[in-house]
Amino acid sequence: MRYGYYLDAGLLATYLREKAIARGVHHIVDDVVDVILDPQGNISQLKTEKSGNISGELFIDCSGFRGLLINQALQEPFDSYSDSLFCDRAIAIPLSTSSEKEEINPYTTATALDSGWTWHTPLYNRSGNGYVYSSSFITPEAAEQEFRNHLGAAAEGVEARHIPIRVGKTRNAWVKNCVSIGLSSGFIEPLESIGIFLIEQGIQALVDNFPDKSFNPIVRKRYNKFITYHYENIRDFIVLHYCTTQREDTPFWKANKYHPAIPENLQENLELFKAMLPNFDLLERPPLFGDYSYACILLEMKYLPETSLPRLDYLEQEEIEKELDLIQNQAIKLKQNLPNHSQYLQDLHGANLTNSK
Ligand SMILES: Cc1cc2nc3c(=O)[nH]c(=O)nc-3n(C[C@H](O)[C@H](O)[C@H](O)COP(=O)(O)OP(=O)(O)OC[C@H]3O[C@@H](n4cnc5c(N)ncnc54)[C@H](O)[C@@H]3O)c2cc1C
């Protein structure tokens, strides 16, 4: 079975910081007030508020949406995806939960609202909740009200955090001697929660393509191609959620149904899926969102192939039914025998969970 983990982003960041320091990373907490370039346009130093100038050979830009090094100092353009993905703001309202009493879902719930969608992500002691919306269709005040109505009494008195988001990608994630990772390299709305995945991919690809001091441009090119491939696959898959919608009851959903710019590759796939179920098997590298993911969205959206695959005609109906029955029976058995998710987490981690923040 495929699976994913829920990670408390705050705890994960603390864990990684401690791990890195223990392994010899020199950690300086300060504000970068200026970025100094050498005559070739490489970054040579970061000027900080209290710790003086910091020199380096390779710089990783982790400054979030500001893109302090990559976009501001090195002037690498940011390519917006706003013509196909209209959401540009998020509101977050975390809620505490009492996991001893409540069942924790082992999945995120995304619910469409008038001008976007909400996430409900359960952790052990709290849930992450957010409304991702388009400011072209609703004001921040009205969006917060709509979101509070959706959350009900549990959110009363809990402060909401408003977050402007820039959806798109820094054209080249690696420029000169600077590699942008995380929000500085790009962001696609969290409908499939791929932020940490992209950070991991960026780090792994940097390790795999780590340069020597000559910074051979072909290594950079390869890295950038790899990152772009992932971003475009993810962007296409998120656009797919919107452009196949049946909804047209609000201006936001109407715009998504009729007026998004559909990326070329997605357009081709949509045509292909009219002829047959998704099939990415022929591709050189399997993308993050492949056959299975596309089938889940398309079938739920009733975007169905016009004919069945010819090779299916050669299967016996009886065989097919036997296979489907087997799957269904396995699911019923698993459901009967497995503990619920809260119970499972408690058994796995015991007291550590109750004590964690
Ligand atoms: C609304 C929303 C929902 C998300 N949901 C998910 C999800 O479900 N799953 C998932 O995997 N990911 C998700 N993400 C993505 C995830 O949160 C981010 O990928 C991750 O937190 C980004 O980390 P970052 O380091 O790139 O940016 P940030 O967390 O923004 O960190 C940037 C840091 O740079 C610092 N900084 C900026 N300027 C300076 C300066 N001049 N000097 C010194 N420091 C500076 C800032 O203080 C900040 O600490 C979501 C993101 C958003 C916005």
mmCIF file of C-alpha atoms and ligand atoms in Angstrom:
data_model
loop_
_atom_site.group_PDB
_atom_site.id
_atom_site.type_symbol
_atom_site.label_atom_id
_atom_site.label_comp_id
_atom_site.label_asym_id
_atom_site.label_seq_id
_atom_site.Cartn_x
_atom_site.Cartn_y
_atom_site.Cartn_z
ATOM 1 C CA MET A 1 0.000 0.000 0.000
ATOM 2 C CA ARG A 2 1.129 3.538 -0.678
ATOM 3 C CA TYR A 3 1.142 5.800 2.328
ATOM 4 C CA GLY A 4 2.125 9.268 3.506
ATOM 5 C CA TYR A 5 3.006 10.718 6.876
ATOM 6 C CA TYR A 6 1.479 13.598 8.799
ATOM 7 C CA LEU A 7 4.253 15.671 10.230
ATOM 8 C CA ASP A 8 3.889 18.555 12.633
ATOM 9 C CA ALA A 9 5.893 21.101 10.612
ATOM 10 C CA GLY A 10 6.992 23.001 13.758
ATOM 11 C CA LEU A 11 8.253 19.874 15.513
ATOM 12 C CA LEU A 12 9.924 18.625 12.350
ATOM 13 C CA ALA A 13 11.813 21.916 11.911
ATOM 14 C CA THR A 14 13.042 21.794 15.531
ATOM 15 C CA TYR A 15 14.064 18.154 15.149
ATOM 16 C CA LEU A 16 16.045 18.829 11.979
ATOM 17 C CA ARG A 17 17.703 21.917 13.475
ATOM 18 C CA GLU A 18 18.917 19.936 16.496
ATOM 19 C CA LYS A 19 20.068 17.061 14.321
ATOM 20 C CA ALA A 20 22.016 19.422 12.024
ATOM 21 C CA ILE A 21 23.681 21.273 14.902
ATOM 22 C CA ALA A 22 24.671 17.955 16.511
ATOM 23 C CA ARG A 23 26.338 17.021 13.227
ATOM 24 C CA GLY A 24 28.454 20.160 13.133
ATOM 25 C CA VAL A 25 26.294 22.790 11.405
ATOM 26 C CA HIS A 26 27.108 26.271 12.705
ATOM 27 C CA HIS A 27 23.692 27.871 13.305
ATOM 28 C CA ILE A 28 23.473 31.664 13.297
ATOM 29 C CA VAL A 29 20.129 33.303 14.033
ATOM 30 C CA ASP A 30 20.067 36.759 12.492
ATOM 31 C CA ASP A 31 18.444 38.957 9.861
ATOM 32 C CA VAL A 32 20.009 39.176 6.431
ATOM 33 C CA VAL A 33 19.971 42.871 5.529
ATOM 34 C CA ASP A 34 21.925 42.784 2.279
ATOM 35 C CA VAL A 35 23.326 40.355 -0.256
ATOM 36 C CA ILE A 36 26.753 41.108 -1.722
ATOM 37 C CA LEU A 37 27.595 39.873 -5.220
ATOM 38 C CA ASP A 38 31.056 39.384 -6.751
ATOM 39 C CA PRO A 39 31.928 40.839 -10.182
ATOM 40 C CA GLN A 40 30.691 37.631 -11.912
ATOM 41 C CA GLY A 41 27.294 38.023 -10.281
ATOM 42 C CA ASN A 42 27.733 35.163 -7.787
ATOM 43 C CA ILE A 43 26.740 35.681 -4.175
ATOM 44 C CA SER A 44 29.866 36.241 -2.132
ATOM 45 C CA GLN A 45 28.540 37.407 1.243
ATOM 46 C CA LEU A 46 25.402 37.914 3.279
ATOM 47 C CA LYS A 47 25.356 41.043 5.377
ATOM 48 C CA THR A 48 23.569 40.379 8.659
ATOM 49 C CA GLU A 49 22.209 42.738 11.264
ATOM 50 C CA LYS A 50 24.235 41.535 14.268
ATOM 51 C CA SER A 51 26.692 38.903 13.089
ATOM 52 C CA GLY A 52 28.586 40.813 10.427
ATOM 53 C CA ASN A 53 29.197 39.514 6.911
ATOM 54 C CA ILE A 54 28.987 35.794 6.207
ATOM 55 C CA SER A 55 30.977 34.475 3.242
ATOM 56 C CA GLY A 56 30.242 31.290 1.383
ATOM 57 C CA GLU A 57 30.745 29.317 -1.803
ATOM 58 C CA LEU A 58 27.246 27.875 -2.176
ATOM 59 C CA PHE A 59 24.112 29.551 -0.813
ATOM 60 C CA ILE A 60 20.741 27.911 -0.273
ATOM 61 C CA ASP A 61 17.845 30.346 -0.318
ATOM 62 C CA CYS A 62 15.288 29.254 2.304
ATOM 63 C CA SER A 63 13.799 32.701 2.839
ATOM 64 C CA GLY A 64 10.240 31.679 1.941
ATOM 65 C CA PHE A 65 7.988 33.689 -0.374
ATOM 66 C CA ARG A 66 10.433 36.636 -0.260
ATOM 67 C CA GLY A 67 13.015 34.777 -2.331
ATOM 68 C CA LEU A 68 15.613 37.085 -0.798
ATOM 69 C CA LEU A 69 18.613 35.637 -2.626
ATOM 70 C CA ILE A 70 17.174 34.045 -5.742
ATOM 71 C CA ASN A 71 14.506 36.584 -6.753
ATOM 72 C CA GLN A 72 15.675 39.781 -5.071
ATOM 73 C CA ALA A 73 19.486 39.619 -5.232
ATOM 74 C CA LEU A 74 19.905 37.459 -8.335
ATOM 75 C CA GLN A 75 16.773 38.799 -10.033
ATOM 76 C CA GLU A 76 15.588 35.390 -11.213
ATOM 77 C CA PRO A 77 11.988 35.860 -12.427
ATOM 78 C CA PHE A 78 9.052 34.190 -10.724
ATOM 79 C CA ASP A 79 6.672 32.525 -13.189
ATOM 80 C CA SER A 80 3.183 32.783 -11.808
ATOM 81 C CA TYR A 81 0.604 30.042 -12.383
ATOM 82 C CA SER A 82 -2.240 32.464 -11.667
ATOM 83 C CA ASP A 83 -3.824 32.066 -15.105
ATOM 84 C CA SER A 84 -4.600 28.437 -14.316
ATOM 85 C CA LEU A 85 -4.751 28.460 -10.499
ATOM 86 C CA PHE A 86 -6.793 31.377 -9.158
ATOM 87 C CA CYS A 87 -6.253 31.023 -5.389
ATOM 88 C CA ASP A 88 -3.823 33.567 -3.961
ATOM 89 C CA ARG A 89 -4.544 33.679 -0.246
ATOM 90 C CA ALA A 90 -4.969 31.323 2.679
ATOM 91 C CA ILE A 91 -6.444 31.633 6.165
ATOM 92 C CA ALA A 92 -5.246 29.236 8.849
ATOM 93 C CA ILE A 93 -7.106 28.462 12.081
ATOM 94 C CA PRO A 94 -5.509 25.618 14.077
ATOM 95 C CA LEU A 95 -7.840 23.903 16.545
ATOM 96 C CA SER A 96 -6.934 21.779 19.521
ATOM 97 C CA THR A 97 -8.420 18.315 19.645
ATOM 98 C CA SER A 98 -8.816 15.823 22.393
ATOM 99 C CA SER A 99 -7.620 12.651 20.764
ATOM 100 C CA GLU A 100 -8.611 10.370 23.636
ATOM 101 C CA LYS A 101 -12.214 11.256 22.923
ATOM 102 C CA GLU A 102 -12.194 11.954 19.200
ATOM 103 C CA GLU A 103 -11.385 9.682 16.320
ATOM 104 C CA ILE A 104 -8.497 11.014 14.222
ATOM 105 C CA ASN A 105 -8.938 10.498 10.527
ATOM 106 C CA PRO A 106 -5.920 9.033 8.751
ATOM 107 C CA TYR A 107 -6.511 11.440 5.872
ATOM 108 C CA THR A 108 -6.998 15.125 5.110
ATOM 109 C CA THR A 109 -10.460 16.380 4.265
ATOM 110 C CA ALA A 110 -10.683 19.030 1.551
ATOM 111 C CA THR A 111 -14.064 20.752 1.244
ATOM 112 C CA ALA A 112 -15.008 23.130 -1.553
ATOM 113 C CA LEU A 113 -16.425 26.475 -0.370
ATOM 114 C CA ASP A 114 -17.706 29.409 -2.454
ATOM 115 C CA SER A 115 -14.356 30.850 -3.529
ATOM 116 C CA GLY A 116 -11.847 28.085 -2.853
ATOM 117 C CA TRP A 117 -11.487 25.076 -0.618
ATOM 118 C CA THR A 118 -10.631 24.201 2.979
ATOM 119 C CA TRP A 119 -8.243 21.702 4.475
ATOM 120 C CA HIS A 120 -8.733 19.816 7.709
ATOM 121 C CA THR A 121 -5.560 17.988 8.673
ATOM 122 C CA PRO A 122 -5.656 16.001 11.898
ATOM 123 C CA LEU A 123 -2.590 15.681 14.117
ATOM 124 C CA TYR A 124 -2.669 14.011 17.484
ATOM 125 C CA ASN A 125 -3.367 17.025 19.688
ATOM 126 C CA ARG A 126 -4.505 19.590 17.169
ATOM 127 C CA SER A 127 -5.898 19.881 13.706
ATOM 128 C CA GLY A 128 -4.643 22.160 10.978
ATOM 129 C CA ASN A 129 -7.506 23.985 9.251
ATOM 130 C CA GLY A 130 -7.272 26.433 6.415
ATOM 131 C CA TYR A 131 -9.227 28.125 3.660
ATOM 132 C CA VAL A 132 -7.395 28.643 0.381
ATOM 133 C CA TYR A 133 -9.297 31.189 -1.709
ATOM 134 C CA SER A 134 -9.061 33.665 -4.530
ATOM 135 C CA SER A 135 -9.046 37.343 -3.560
ATOM 136 C CA SER A 136 -10.471 38.183 -6.995
ATOM 137 C CA PHE A 137 -13.758 36.635 -5.866
ATOM 138 C CA ILE A 138 -14.027 37.338 -2.115
ATOM 139 C CA THR A 139 -12.547 39.795 0.399
ATOM 140 C CA PRO A 140 -10.361 38.517 3.268
ATOM 141 C CA GLU A 141 -13.058 39.549 5.795
ATOM 142 C CA ALA A 142 -15.843 37.716 3.962
ATOM 143 C CA ALA A 143 -13.589 34.695 3.456
ATOM 144 C CA GLU A 144 -12.802 34.548 7.183
ATOM 145 C CA GLN A 145 -16.505 34.736 7.998
ATOM 146 C CA GLU A 146 -17.336 31.995 5.516
ATOM 147 C CA PHE A 147 -14.549 29.843 6.939
ATOM 148 C CA ARG A 148 -15.698 30.417 10.538
ATOM 149 C CA ASN A 149 -19.228 29.419 9.560
ATOM 150 C CA HIS A 150 -17.777 26.247 8.095
ATOM 151 C CA LEU A 151 -15.744 25.424 11.244
ATOM 152 C CA GLY A 152 -18.586 26.208 13.651
ATOM 153 C CA ALA A 153 -18.362 26.782 17.416
ATOM 154 C CA ALA A 154 -14.931 25.119 17.793
ATOM 155 C CA ALA A 155 -13.262 28.103 16.101
ATOM 156 C CA GLU A 156 -14.914 30.792 18.225
ATOM 157 C CA GLY A 157 -12.293 33.101 19.729
ATOM 158 C CA VAL A 158 -9.414 31.342 17.930
ATOM 159 C CA GLU A 159 -7.270 33.792 16.020
ATOM 160 C CA ALA A 160 -7.081 33.455 12.238
ATOM 161 C CA ARG A 161 -3.808 33.903 10.364
ATOM 162 C CA HIS A 162 -4.090 35.431 6.879
ATOM 163 C CA ILE A 163 -1.372 34.335 4.454
ATOM 164 C CA PRO A 164 -0.879 35.819 0.979
ATOM 165 C CA ILE A 165 0.509 33.094 -1.284
ATOM 166 C CA ARG A 166 2.369 33.359 -4.562
ATOM 167 C CA VAL A 167 1.503 30.385 -6.710
ATOM 168 C CA GLY A 168 4.073 29.506 -9.297
ATOM 169 C CA LYS A 169 7.728 28.808 -9.581
ATOM 170 C CA THR A 170 11.043 30.627 -9.650
ATOM 171 C CA ARG A 171 12.053 30.098 -13.292
ATOM 172 C CA ASN A 172 15.348 28.397 -12.450
ATOM 173 C CA ALA A 173 15.582 27.066 -8.910
ATOM 174 C CA TRP A 174 19.387 27.103 -9.116
ATOM 175 C CA VAL A 175 21.086 30.252 -10.440
ATOM 176 C CA LYS A 176 24.838 30.978 -10.202
ATOM 177 C CA ASN A 177 25.901 29.702 -6.745
ATOM 178 C CA CYS A 178 22.441 29.874 -5.174
ATOM 179 C CA VAL A 179 19.907 27.053 -4.910
ATOM 180 C CA SER A 180 16.404 27.982 -3.792
ATOM 181 C CA ILE A 181 14.551 25.342 -1.813
ATOM 182 C CA GLY A 182 11.058 25.558 -0.328
ATOM 183 C CA LEU A 183 8.783 28.542 -0.835
ATOM 184 C CA SER A 184 11.573 30.635 -2.373
ATOM 185 C CA SER A 185 11.702 28.128 -5.230
ATOM 186 C CA GLY A 186 7.948 27.973 -5.656
ATOM 187 C CA PHE A 187 4.575 27.083 -4.271
ATOM 188 C CA ILE A 188 1.491 25.310 -5.504
ATOM 189 C CA GLU A 189 -1.611 25.511 -3.372
ATOM 190 C CA PRO A 190 -1.600 22.695 -0.795
ATOM 191 C CA LEU A 191 -4.476 20.682 -2.283
ATOM 192 C CA GLU A 192 -2.156 17.670 -2.413
ATOM 193 C CA SER A 193 0.194 18.737 0.407
ATOM 194 C CA ILE A 194 3.364 18.567 -1.630
ATOM 195 C CA GLY A 195 5.399 21.361 0.043
ATOM 196 C CA ILE A 196 7.593 19.101 2.119
ATOM 197 C CA PHE A 197 7.854 16.599 -0.738
ATOM 198 C CA LEU A 198 9.305 19.328 -2.977
ATOM 199 C CA ILE A 199 11.729 20.428 -0.260
ATOM 200 C CA GLU A 200 12.903 16.839 0.088
ATOM 201 C CA GLN A 201 13.252 16.448 -3.676
ATOM 202 C CA GLY A 202 15.235 19.699 -3.847
ATOM 203 C CA ILE A 203 17.633 18.577 -1.117
ATOM 204 C CA GLN A 204 18.055 15.088 -2.563
ATOM 205 C CA ALA A 205 18.634 16.441 -6.064
ATOM 206 C CA LEU A 206 21.211 18.887 -4.711
ATOM 207 C CA VAL A 207 23.034 16.084 -2.914
ATOM 208 C CA ASP A 208 22.937 13.976 -6.086
ATOM 209 C CA ASN A 209 24.196 16.866 -8.226
ATOM 210 C CA PHE A 210 26.458 18.551 -5.711
ATOM 211 C CA PRO A 211 28.836 20.866 -7.587
ATOM 212 C CA ASP A 212 32.550 21.424 -7.208
ATOM 213 C CA LYS A 213 33.919 24.957 -7.138
ATOM 214 C CA SER A 214 33.711 25.284 -10.918
ATOM 215 C CA PHE A 215 29.879 25.176 -10.762
ATOM 216 C CA ASN A 216 29.639 23.457 -14.122
ATOM 217 C CA PRO A 217 26.487 24.898 -15.755
ATOM 218 C CA ILE A 218 25.383 21.473 -17.020
ATOM 219 C CA VAL A 219 24.922 20.279 -13.427
ATOM 220 C CA ARG A 220 22.728 23.309 -12.711
ATOM 221 C CA LYS A 221 20.775 22.705 -15.898
ATOM 222 C CA ARG A 222 20.090 19.111 -14.954
ATOM 223 C CA TYR A 223 18.949 20.130 -11.472
ATOM 224 C CA ASN A 224 16.635 22.815 -12.828
ATOM 225 C CA LYS A 225 15.130 20.431 -15.377
ATOM 226 C CA PHE A 226 14.374 17.914 -12.642
ATOM 227 C CA ILE A 227 12.725 20.499 -10.373
ATOM 228 C CA THR A 228 10.693 21.966 -13.255
ATOM 229 C CA TYR A 229 9.496 18.479 -14.207
ATOM 230 C CA HIS A 230 8.096 17.963 -10.695
ATOM 231 C CA TYR A 231 6.490 21.394 -10.494
ATOM 232 C CA GLU A 232 4.760 21.030 -13.838
ATOM 233 C CA ASN A 233 3.470 17.561 -13.025
ATOM 234 C CA ILE A 234 2.072 18.823 -9.716
ATOM 235 C CA ARG A 235 0.634 21.997 -11.257
ATOM 236 C CA ASP A 236 -1.136 19.990 -13.966
ATOM 237 C CA PHE A 237 -2.589 17.626 -11.398
ATOM 238 C CA ILE A 238 -3.910 20.470 -9.232
ATOM 239 C CA VAL A 239 -5.411 22.237 -12.271
ATOM 240 C CA LEU A 240 -7.103 18.921 -13.112
ATOM 241 C CA HIS A 241 -9.048 19.114 -9.809
ATOM 242 C CA TYR A 242 -10.485 22.462 -10.876
ATOM 243 C CA CYS A 243 -10.971 22.279 -14.630
ATOM 244 C CA THR A 244 -13.011 19.063 -14.465
ATOM 245 C CA THR A 245 -15.368 20.472 -11.816
ATOM 246 C CA GLN A 246 -19.112 20.133 -12.325
ATOM 247 C CA ARG A 247 -19.754 23.167 -10.102
ATOM 248 C CA GLU A 248 -20.845 26.490 -11.496
ATOM 249 C CA ASP A 249 -22.901 27.833 -8.610
ATOM 250 C CA THR A 250 -20.527 30.699 -7.732
ATOM 251 C CA PRO A 251 -18.409 33.027 -9.917
ATOM 252 C CA PHE A 252 -15.234 31.319 -8.622
ATOM 253 C CA TRP A 253 -16.320 27.836 -9.687
ATOM 254 C CA LYS A 254 -17.727 29.127 -12.966
ATOM 255 C CA ALA A 255 -14.363 30.739 -13.737
ATOM 256 C CA ASN A 256 -12.596 27.478 -12.912
ATOM 257 C CA LYS A 257 -14.899 25.447 -15.082
ATOM 258 C CA TYR A 258 -14.837 27.726 -18.121
ATOM 259 C CA HIS A 259 -11.795 30.025 -18.025
ATOM 260 C CA PRO A 260 -8.640 28.437 -16.683
ATOM 261 C CA ALA A 261 -5.555 28.351 -18.891
ATOM 262 C CA ILE A 262 -5.004 24.632 -19.263
ATOM 263 C CA PRO A 263 -1.307 23.750 -19.552
ATOM 264 C CA GLU A 264 -0.429 22.057 -22.831
ATOM 265 C CA ASN A 265 0.606 18.787 -21.282
ATOM 266 C CA LEU A 266 -2.582 18.549 -19.238
ATOM 267 C CA GLN A 267 -4.667 19.350 -22.318
ATOM 268 C CA GLU A 268 -3.020 16.456 -24.117
ATOM 269 C CA ASN A 269 -3.606 14.147 -21.158
ATOM 270 C CA LEU A 270 -7.260 15.175 -20.920
ATOM 271 C CA GLU A 271 -7.737 14.255 -24.573
ATOM 272 C CA LEU A 272 -5.920 11.003 -24.006
ATOM 273 C CA PHE A 273 -8.118 10.171 -21.037
ATOM 274 C CA LYS A 274 -11.187 10.482 -23.219
ATOM 275 C CA ALA A 275 -9.709 7.662 -25.288
ATOM 276 C CA MET A 276 -8.349 5.509 -22.474
ATOM 277 C CA LEU A 277 -7.665 5.506 -18.753
ATOM 278 C CA PRO A 278 -4.536 7.394 -17.652
ATOM 279 C CA ASN A 279 -1.356 5.662 -18.622
ATOM 280 C CA PHE A 280 1.981 7.180 -17.755
ATOM 281 C CA ASP A 281 3.825 3.895 -18.061
ATOM 282 C CA LEU A 282 5.507 4.954 -21.272
ATOM 283 C CA LEU A 283 7.211 7.920 -19.633
ATOM 284 C CA GLU A 284 10.886 7.777 -18.877
ATOM 285 C CA ARG A 285 10.473 8.836 -15.232
ATOM 286 C CA PRO A 286 7.247 8.148 -13.360
ATOM 287 C CA PRO A 287 5.886 11.449 -12.044
ATOM 288 C CA LEU A 288 4.643 11.943 -8.478
ATOM 289 C CA PHE A 289 1.067 12.051 -9.738
ATOM 290 C CA GLY A 290 0.638 9.290 -12.272
ATOM 291 C CA ASP A 291 -2.012 6.836 -13.434
ATOM 292 C CA TYR A 292 -3.537 6.069 -10.082
ATOM 293 C CA SER A 293 -3.848 9.708 -8.957
ATOM 294 C CA TYR A 294 -5.330 10.805 -12.273
ATOM 295 C CA ALA A 295 -7.819 7.935 -12.259
ATOM 296 C CA CYS A 296 -8.979 8.863 -8.719
ATOM 297 C CA ILE A 297 -9.769 12.458 -9.683
ATOM 298 C CA LEU A 298 -11.118 11.835 -13.180
ATOM 299 C CA LEU A 299 -13.434 8.995 -12.235
ATOM 300 C CA GLU A 300 -14.853 10.960 -9.273
ATOM 301 C CA MET A 301 -15.365 13.956 -11.558
ATOM 302 C CA LYS A 302 -17.206 11.666 -14.010
ATOM 303 C CA TYR A 303 -14.648 12.499 -16.660
ATOM 304 C CA LEU A 304 -14.764 9.076 -18.248
ATOM 305 C CA PRO A 305 -13.189 7.481 -21.296
ATOM 306 C CA GLU A 306 -15.608 7.333 -24.221
ATOM 307 C CA THR A 307 -14.822 3.703 -24.953
ATOM 308 C CA SER A 308 -13.326 0.931 -22.906
ATOM 309 C CA LEU A 309 -9.813 -0.277 -23.597
ATOM 310 C CA PRO A 310 -9.930 -2.822 -26.437
ATOM 311 C CA ARG A 311 -7.696 -5.217 -24.509
ATOM 312 C CA LEU A 312 -10.338 -5.418 -21.755
ATOM 313 C CA ASP A 313 -12.652 -7.135 -24.256
ATOM 314 C CA TYR A 314 -10.420 -10.179 -23.982
ATOM 315 C CA LEU A 315 -11.024 -10.603 -20.249
ATOM 316 C CA GLU A 316 -13.762 -12.903 -19.002
ATOM 317 C CA GLN A 317 -16.487 -11.084 -17.103
ATOM 318 C CA GLU A 318 -16.397 -13.829 -14.497
ATOM 319 C CA GLU A 319 -12.669 -13.313 -13.907
ATOM 320 C CA ILE A 320 -13.152 -9.586 -13.472
ATOM 321 C CA GLU A 321 -15.914 -10.091 -10.942
ATOM 322 C CA LYS A 322 -13.832 -12.618 -9.022
ATOM 323 C CA GLU A 323 -10.964 -10.110 -8.775
ATOM 324 C CA LEU A 324 -13.259 -7.279 -7.671
ATOM 325 C CA ASP A 325 -14.889 -9.506 -5.045
ATOM 326 C CA LEU A 326 -11.467 -10.426 -3.710
ATOM 327 C CA ILE A 327 -10.540 -6.752 -3.284
ATOM 328 C CA GLN A 328 -13.837 -5.984 -1.589
ATOM 329 C CA ASN A 329 -13.552 -8.924 0.785
ATOM 330 C CA GLN A 330 -10.021 -7.980 1.731
ATOM 331 C CA ALA A 331 -11.191 -4.462 2.518
ATOM 332 C CA ILE A 332 -14.043 -5.761 4.692
ATOM 333 C CA LYS A 333 -11.667 -8.085 6.577
ATOM 334 C CA LEU A 334 -9.106 -5.319 7.149
ATOM 335 C CA LYS A 335 -11.788 -2.978 8.411
ATOM 336 C CA GLN A 336 -12.979 -5.580 10.905
ATOM 337 C CA ASN A 337 -9.525 -6.455 12.196
ATOM 338 C CA LEU A 338 -7.549 -3.220 12.213
ATOM 339 C CA PRO A 339 -7.653 -0.822 15.177
ATOM 340 C CA ASN A 340 -8.981 2.674 14.527
ATOM 341 C CA HIS A 341 -6.377 5.345 13.833
ATOM 342 C CA SER A 342 -6.387 6.994 17.284
ATOM 343 C CA GLN A 343 -5.978 3.605 18.912
ATOM 344 C CA TYR A 344 -3.183 2.695 16.523
ATOM 345 C CA LEU A 345 -1.252 5.903 17.261
ATOM 346 C CA GLN A 346 -1.689 5.398 20.976
ATOM 347 C CA ASP A 347 -0.433 1.811 20.785
ATOM 348 C CA LEU A 348 2.502 2.872 18.666
ATOM 349 C CA HIS A 349 3.692 5.866 20.651
ATOM 350 C CA GLY A 350 1.958 5.565 24.029
ATOM 351 C CA ALA A 351 2.684 8.306 26.535
ATOM 352 C CA ASN A 352 4.985 10.201 24.144
ATOM 353 C CA LEU A 353 1.948 11.327 22.197
ATOM 354 C CA THR A 354 -0.008 12.659 25.113
ATOM 355 C CA ASN A 355 3.056 14.615 26.246
ATOM 356 C CA SER A 356 3.929 16.043 22.846
ATOM 357 C CA LYS A 357 2.963 19.641 22.176
HETATM 358 C C1 LIG B 1 -1.032 27.909 3.305
HETATM 359 C C2 LIG B 1 0.036 26.880 3.251
HETATM 360 C C3 LIG B 1 -0.266 25.528 3.448
HETATM 361 C C4 LIG B 1 0.691 24.531 3.352
HETATM 362 N N1 LIG B 1 0.362 23.219 3.523
HETATM 363 C C5 LIG B 1 1.302 22.255 3.375
HETATM 364 C C6 LIG B 1 1.007 20.877 3.508
HETATM 365 O O1 LIG B 1 -0.132 20.506 3.775
HETATM 366 N N2 LIG B 1 1.993 19.968 3.344
HETATM 367 C C7 LIG B 1 3.263 20.326 3.050
HETATM 368 O O2 LIG B 1 4.121 19.465 2.898
HETATM 369 N N3 LIG B 1 3.573 21.631 2.926
HETATM 370 C C8 LIG B 1 2.624 22.585 3.080
HETATM 371 N N4 LIG B 1 2.968 23.909 2.948
HETATM 372 C C9 LIG B 1 4.286 24.226 2.587
HETATM 373 C C10 LIG B 1 5.176 24.295 3.812
HETATM 374 O O3 LIG B 1 4.637 25.046 4.816
HETATM 375 C C11 LIG B 1 6.301 25.009 3.331
HETATM 376 O O4 LIG B 1 6.801 24.279 2.242
HETATM 377 C C12 LIG B 1 7.412 25.182 4.339
HETATM 378 O O5 LIG B 1 6.995 25.646 5.585
HETATM 379 C C13 LIG B 1 8.236 26.242 3.703
HETATM 380 O O6 LIG B 1 9.387 26.417 4.369
HETATM 381 P P1 LIG B 1 10.368 27.513 3.835
HETATM 382 O O7 LIG B 1 11.562 27.363 4.704
HETATM 383 O O8 LIG B 1 10.522 27.445 2.367
HETATM 384 O O9 LIG B 1 9.624 28.907 4.079
HETATM 385 P P2 LIG B 1 9.161 29.579 5.480
HETATM 386 O O10 LIG B 1 8.612 28.579 6.406
HETATM 387 O O11 LIG B 1 8.317 30.758 5.079
HETATM 388 O O12 LIG B 1 10.510 30.085 6.077
HETATM 389 C C14 LIG B 1 11.221 31.189 5.573
HETATM 390 C C15 LIG B 1 12.094 31.698 6.676
HETATM 391 O O13 LIG B 1 12.978 32.681 6.165
HETATM 392 C C16 LIG B 1 13.106 33.687 7.134
HETATM 393 N N5 LIG B 1 13.562 34.932 6.520
HETATM 394 C C17 LIG B 1 12.954 35.661 5.536
HETATM 395 N N6 LIG B 1 13.679 36.772 5.268
HETATM 396 C C18 LIG B 1 14.768 36.734 6.079
HETATM 397 C C19 LIG B 1 15.886 37.593 6.275
HETATM 398 N N7 LIG B 1 16.030 38.736 5.597
HETATM 399 N N8 LIG B 1 16.819 37.252 7.184
HETATM 400 C C20 LIG B 1 16.704 36.102 7.896
HETATM 401 N N9 LIG B 1 15.663 35.244 7.760
HETATM 402 C C21 LIG B 1 14.702 35.560 6.864
HETATM 403 C C22 LIG B 1 11.709 33.817 7.710
HETATM 404 O O14 LIG B 1 11.738 34.431 8.971
HETATM 405 C C23 LIG B 1 11.296 32.356 7.801
HETATM 406 O O15 LIG B 1 11.666 31.789 9.022
HETATM 407 C C24 LIG B 1 2.014 24.910 3.069
HETATM 408 C C25 LIG B 1 2.341 26.257 2.896
HETATM 409 C C26 LIG B 1 1.362 27.239 2.990
HETATM 410 C C27 LIG B 1 1.748 28.684 2.789
#
